[in-house]
């Protein structure tokens, strides 16, 4: 090749590059982008350098800038991706926006060939409804997901968007219904309106006329009514998600049977009812994903039909809580025809039979199997092959029994989540569990396992976050030198473990529960000096730990050291600022209450019953403004009851019984709520947790959303239990019941004086016990206002006068005792008071049995 020819080619190449560079950036659009950058910089709270490549002098022009794409033919900007500029975040309860972005849409006017605009995950307070939207008429893709937009849907403002193919308005705060203006979007192929506050029906003809629609996502709204018949016009529809709405009616009469192009369908969490037979899907040869989580108990699913064989091969089948195959109790035939399944969830579906080994044998790609809460029984045996794909297995709450296979860990070596809880498994754990090196969660609780925990489990399963072995018959020392786990939760309660807690710190982030075992020794320093943030609970109760309680015991919201052998004084250096519940019942603790406890503003529960504390209640008790349960029973407290207790207005249960308190009952107790709280004030139903085991679905949506099956909520419950006597019976109260119950127990003290009339203002109280004191005077007539009262014990005092007849209207009263007082007159033995035995009234020499006029003491 001669030099002239080479020179000519070089000049041609240079000319091409110059032309390409010119086309790579239109000057008007370059200036438009810089003006847009200036606007964003002044109107957002972007914390990092904003669009650092957007500089006028950039070599190669604006088409080389980040988040900008240009046409290779014309050089015009065709794609702007400006997501997450203004740090907008949305979760299930709240919207969070940093700053307010009133977006000036006229800034997009220079980009006349713009095809794709992505402003997702920004805090846009206002954008739509401007006349300048005409400049966006060439848009094909518009993404405004998670932008904080509200008001009605903006279809009216999109009248010129006839080229729009993909529209994502999900995760905003739009209200109202789908309006006829949507008909202008005639080219629409995919639309997502999920996670808004939309309502109304889908009976909009213009919506059903969008015949090019391939994907519809309406999940997480308030749509209602039946699915309209006109949906059958959407013959290209491959993706339909209407989950988490209020659609109703019978699916058998819905247009689902006509949508034969469907590949993905999610009907979960609606109000469908009646029978839905899978035979209606006989012509759906493309189906890959079926999801139907149900929670209204009125939907029956029937898969077993001798008249059809499915044309489809599913990858995902979720039919949870659906009254599945009510007559057959299984769906052996339907699943036998499926060979490509990766996810199967048939939990809570009233199925029975043995473990479906054939399901794993036929679907070697199965990754997730959930049989939770059914009635499967018999032994759980895996096939002999190694199932390398199985990651998630939940067999909990069934009736499986027998021993686990010795080589179970070798058969499912890649398992990450294994839940066998609430069955009847027995015997020793096989050592091959140690081969499950990928395990995140292992839950074997509430079975009949016995023997020692294999060394291989605590030494080799180092990926474990959650280990639950509670409610079995395990024994031996679990905290051996081989223990090598770093956990979020370790639950060992209700077994027969022995030994001491290790001196070397355990890495347990949220829950450490070893209650009701046979552990001994003292509390090691690592429990009180954990470097991590405060966890949820440390429960060492019902063991034989001893010694003094150390300083710094502030590492968790719940600290339960009850029913051990701890002794001595509570240290004055206690720091309980992060502690919500302190339970020290049933030890040998002495001394007075240290002021360190009384400065714990976060404390909700203080239970120090059945110890050897002395002294009076300090006035500093009012430093516990959030206290809901105060239990000082069974100690040696004395002196008058401090009026500062009246400042603890959130108290629901106050138990000062079995002490030596004297003086009168404070008249100001009516300032305490004793149960008169809104549900927002409930604290014993709280739980901290996270979802684990979520699974990305094997399906690609053009909406480019992350499709996933929900995982399992791992909840770290604040399991605070309070033992309280009501209706002559000692019961444990926890959770919602503990939030709702309210009681005052001052029994077995030396209290004198009259019962304050103000106690009759405690209209929400459930139980009141003032027995075994030296109270005098009448029973207050104001007690007629205690309309929620279930138990009232005034026995063994010196009360006088008549029993107020108004007490007969206390319709919830189930326990009533006024015996051994000085009451007189006739017993109003009618209505509710007629339900109690004479023993409730005896020991009052001048009290007359109302039916005969005889004195009660003659009938003893």
Tab-separated table of C-alpha atoms in Angstrom, residues 489-642:
chain	number	residue	atom	x	y	z
A	489	UNK	CA	-29.373	-15.144	68.088
A	490	UNK	CA	-28.605	-18.172	70.262
A	491	UNK	CA	-31.670	-19.801	71.843
A	492	UNK	CA	-30.989	-22.796	74.091
A	493	UNK	CA	-33.786	-22.465	76.644
A	494	UNK	CA	-35.643	-25.404	78.156
A	495	UNK	CA	-32.993	-28.105	77.793
A	496	UNK	CA	-30.621	-29.856	80.173
A	497	UNK	CA	-27.370	-28.095	79.364
A	498	UNK	CA	-24.770	-27.922	82.111
A	499	UNK	CA	-21.496	-26.128	82.707
A	500	UNK	CA	-20.543	-22.473	82.862
A	501	UNK	CA	-20.545	-19.612	80.437
A	502	UNK	CA	-17.188	-19.306	78.691
A	503	UNK	CA	-14.640	-16.777	79.855
A	504	UNK	CA	-13.771	-16.055	76.228
A	505	UNK	CA	-16.416	-13.678	74.825
A	506	UNK	CA	-19.194	-15.109	72.694
A	507	UNK	CA	-20.213	-13.059	69.670
A	508	UNK	CA	-23.995	-12.925	70.135
A	509	UNK	CA	-25.538	-9.772	68.729
A	510	UNK	CA	-29.266	-9.803	69.490
A	511	UNK	CA	-30.565	-12.663	71.637
A	512	UNK	CA	-28.819	-14.910	74.160
A	513	UNK	CA	-31.329	-17.185	75.859
A	514	UNK	CA	-30.119	-20.104	77.943
A	515	UNK	CA	-32.949	-20.031	80.477
A	516	UNK	CA	-34.280	-23.107	82.255
A	517	UNK	CA	-31.159	-25.256	82.042
A	518	UNK	CA	-28.657	-26.379	84.674
A	519	UNK	CA	-25.942	-23.806	84.097
A	520	UNK	CA	-23.745	-22.678	86.989
A	521	UNK	CA	-20.992	-20.214	87.817
A	522	UNK	CA	-20.876	-16.425	87.688
A	523	UNK	CA	-21.701	-13.942	84.944
A	524	UNK	CA	-18.595	-13.345	82.823
A	525	UNK	CA	-17.588	-9.783	82.082
A	526	UNK	CA	-18.185	-10.077	78.318
A	527	UNK	CA	-21.958	-10.208	78.885
A	528	UNK	CA	-21.925	-6.775	80.504
A	529	UNK	CA	-19.193	-5.246	78.374
A	530	UNK	CA	-20.194	-6.276	74.872
A	531	UNK	CA	-18.679	-4.022	72.240
A	532	UNK	CA	-21.654	-4.319	69.920
A	533	UNK	CA	-24.717	-2.100	70.147
A	534	UNK	CA	-27.391	-3.132	72.653
A	535	UNK	CA	-29.161	-6.304	71.607
A	536	UNK	CA	-32.683	-7.464	72.247
A	537	UNK	CA	-32.418	-9.896	75.158
A	538	UNK	CA	-30.136	-11.674	77.590
A	539	UNK	CA	-32.083	-14.354	79.431
A	540	UNK	CA	-30.174	-16.454	81.977
A	541	UNK	CA	-33.197	-17.178	84.163
A	542	UNK	CA	-33.978	-20.471	85.907
A	543	UNK	CA	-30.434	-21.749	86.219
A	544	UNK	CA	-28.028	-21.865	89.163
A	545	UNK	CA	-25.856	-18.846	88.450
A	546	UNK	CA	-24.474	-17.229	91.589
A	547	UNK	CA	-22.412	-14.389	92.932
A	548	UNK	CA	-23.061	-10.675	92.644
A	549	UNK	CA	-24.622	-8.943	89.681
A	550	UNK	CA	-21.835	-6.978	87.999
A	551	UNK	CA	-21.763	-3.332	86.968
A	552	UNK	CA	-22.379	-2.319	83.374
A	553	UNK	CA	-25.350	-4.610	82.901
A	554	UNK	CA	-26.771	-2.522	80.049
A	555	UNK	CA	-26.110	-4.545	76.948
A	556	UNK	CA	-29.690	-5.488	76.021
A	557	UNK	CA	-33.248	-4.249	76.062
A	558	UNK	CA	-34.342	-7.270	78.110
A	559	UNK	CA	-32.215	-8.581	80.981
A	560	UNK	CA	-33.694	-11.558	82.796
A	561	UNK	CA	-31.688	-13.054	85.649
A	562	UNK	CA	-34.673	-14.394	87.587
A	563	UNK	CA	-34.677	-17.631	89.584
A	564	UNK	CA	-30.971	-18.041	90.123
A	565	UNK	CA	-28.765	-17.814	93.208
A	566	UNK	CA	-27.504	-14.251	92.841
A	567	UNK	CA	-26.890	-12.541	96.183
A	568	UNK	CA	-25.590	-9.378	97.776
A	569	UNK	CA	-26.309	-5.749	96.992
A	570	UNK	CA	-27.200	-4.369	93.609
A	571	UNK	CA	-24.135	-2.314	92.698
A	572	UNK	CA	-24.548	1.454	92.736
A	573	UNK	CA	-22.594	1.623	89.470
A	574	UNK	CA	-25.334	-0.065	87.452
A	575	UNK	CA	-25.939	1.706	84.141
A	576	UNK	CA	-29.381	0.824	82.801
A	577	UNK	CA	-29.927	3.674	80.355
A	578	UNK	CA	-30.517	1.288	77.430
A	579	UNK	CA	-32.421	-1.360	79.382
A	580	UNK	CA	-36.163	-1.618	78.915
A	581	UNK	CA	-36.941	-4.653	81.053
A	582	UNK	CA	-35.056	-5.751	84.175
A	583	UNK	CA	-36.207	-8.998	85.796
A	584	UNK	CA	-34.419	-10.197	88.937
A	585	UNK	CA	-37.177	-12.215	90.604
A	586	UNK	CA	-36.417	-15.135	92.894
A	587	UNK	CA	-32.809	-14.518	93.934
A	588	UNK	CA	-31.184	-13.610	97.257
A	589	UNK	CA	-30.511	-9.942	96.582
A	590	UNK	CA	-30.368	-7.605	99.575
A	591	UNK	CA	-30.124	-3.954	100.480
A	592	UNK	CA	-32.166	-1.000	99.291
A	593	UNK	CA	-32.941	0.053	95.744
A	594	UNK	CA	-29.878	1.812	94.295
A	595	UNK	CA	-30.455	5.199	92.706
A	596	UNK	CA	-28.840	3.885	89.535
A	597	UNK	CA	-31.999	1.886	88.844
A	598	UNK	CA	-34.184	4.892	89.578
A	599	UNK	CA	-32.516	6.999	86.879
A	600	UNK	CA	-33.270	4.579	84.056
A	601	UNK	CA	-35.658	6.565	81.909
A	602	UNK	CA	-35.970	3.717	79.378
A	603	UNK	CA	-37.102	1.156	81.942
A	604	UNK	CA	-40.544	-0.321	81.202
A	605	UNK	CA	-40.479	-3.370	83.474
A	606	UNK	CA	-38.940	-3.619	86.931
A	607	UNK	CA	-39.544	-7.004	88.533
A	608	UNK	CA	-37.547	-7.673	91.703
A	609	UNK	CA	-40.047	-9.911	93.492
A	610	UNK	CA	-39.083	-12.553	96.019
A	611	UNK	CA	-35.718	-11.227	97.110
A	612	UNK	CA	-34.558	-9.698	100.406
A	613	UNK	CA	-34.661	-5.987	99.644
A	614	UNK	CA	-35.278	-3.598	102.551
A	615	UNK	CA	-36.030	0.060	103.137
A	616	UNK	CA	-38.694	2.326	101.715
A	617	UNK	CA	-39.565	3.256	98.161
A	618	UNK	CA	-37.309	6.234	97.365
A	619	UNK	CA	-38.920	9.427	96.094
A	620	UNK	CA	-36.582	9.170	93.106
A	621	UNK	CA	-38.894	6.419	91.804
A	622	UNK	CA	-40.474	9.131	89.645
A	623	UNK	CA	-37.341	8.968	87.507
A	624	UNK	CA	-38.920	6.014	85.684
A	625	UNK	CA	-41.520	7.814	83.522
A	626	UNK	CA	-41.996	4.919	81.079
A	627	UNK	CA	-42.521	2.211	83.682
A	628	UNK	CA	-45.492	-0.055	82.938
A	629	UNK	CA	-44.863	-2.928	85.360
A	630	UNK	CA	-43.571	-2.435	88.886
A	631	UNK	CA	-43.339	-5.601	90.969
A	632	UNK	CA	-41.768	-5.356	94.435
A	633	UNK	CA	-43.715	-8.232	95.980
A	634	UNK	CA	-42.209	-10.654	98.462
A	635	UNK	CA	-39.459	-8.465	99.914
A	636	UNK	CA	-38.981	-6.596	103.197
A	637	UNK	CA	-39.854	-3.083	102.081
A	638	UNK	CA	-41.395	-0.861	104.750
A	639	UNK	CA	-42.514	2.682	105.423
A	640	UNK	CA	-45.319	4.571	103.715
A	641	UNK	CA	-46.063	4.121	100.036
A	642	UNK	CA	-44.426	7.052	98.292
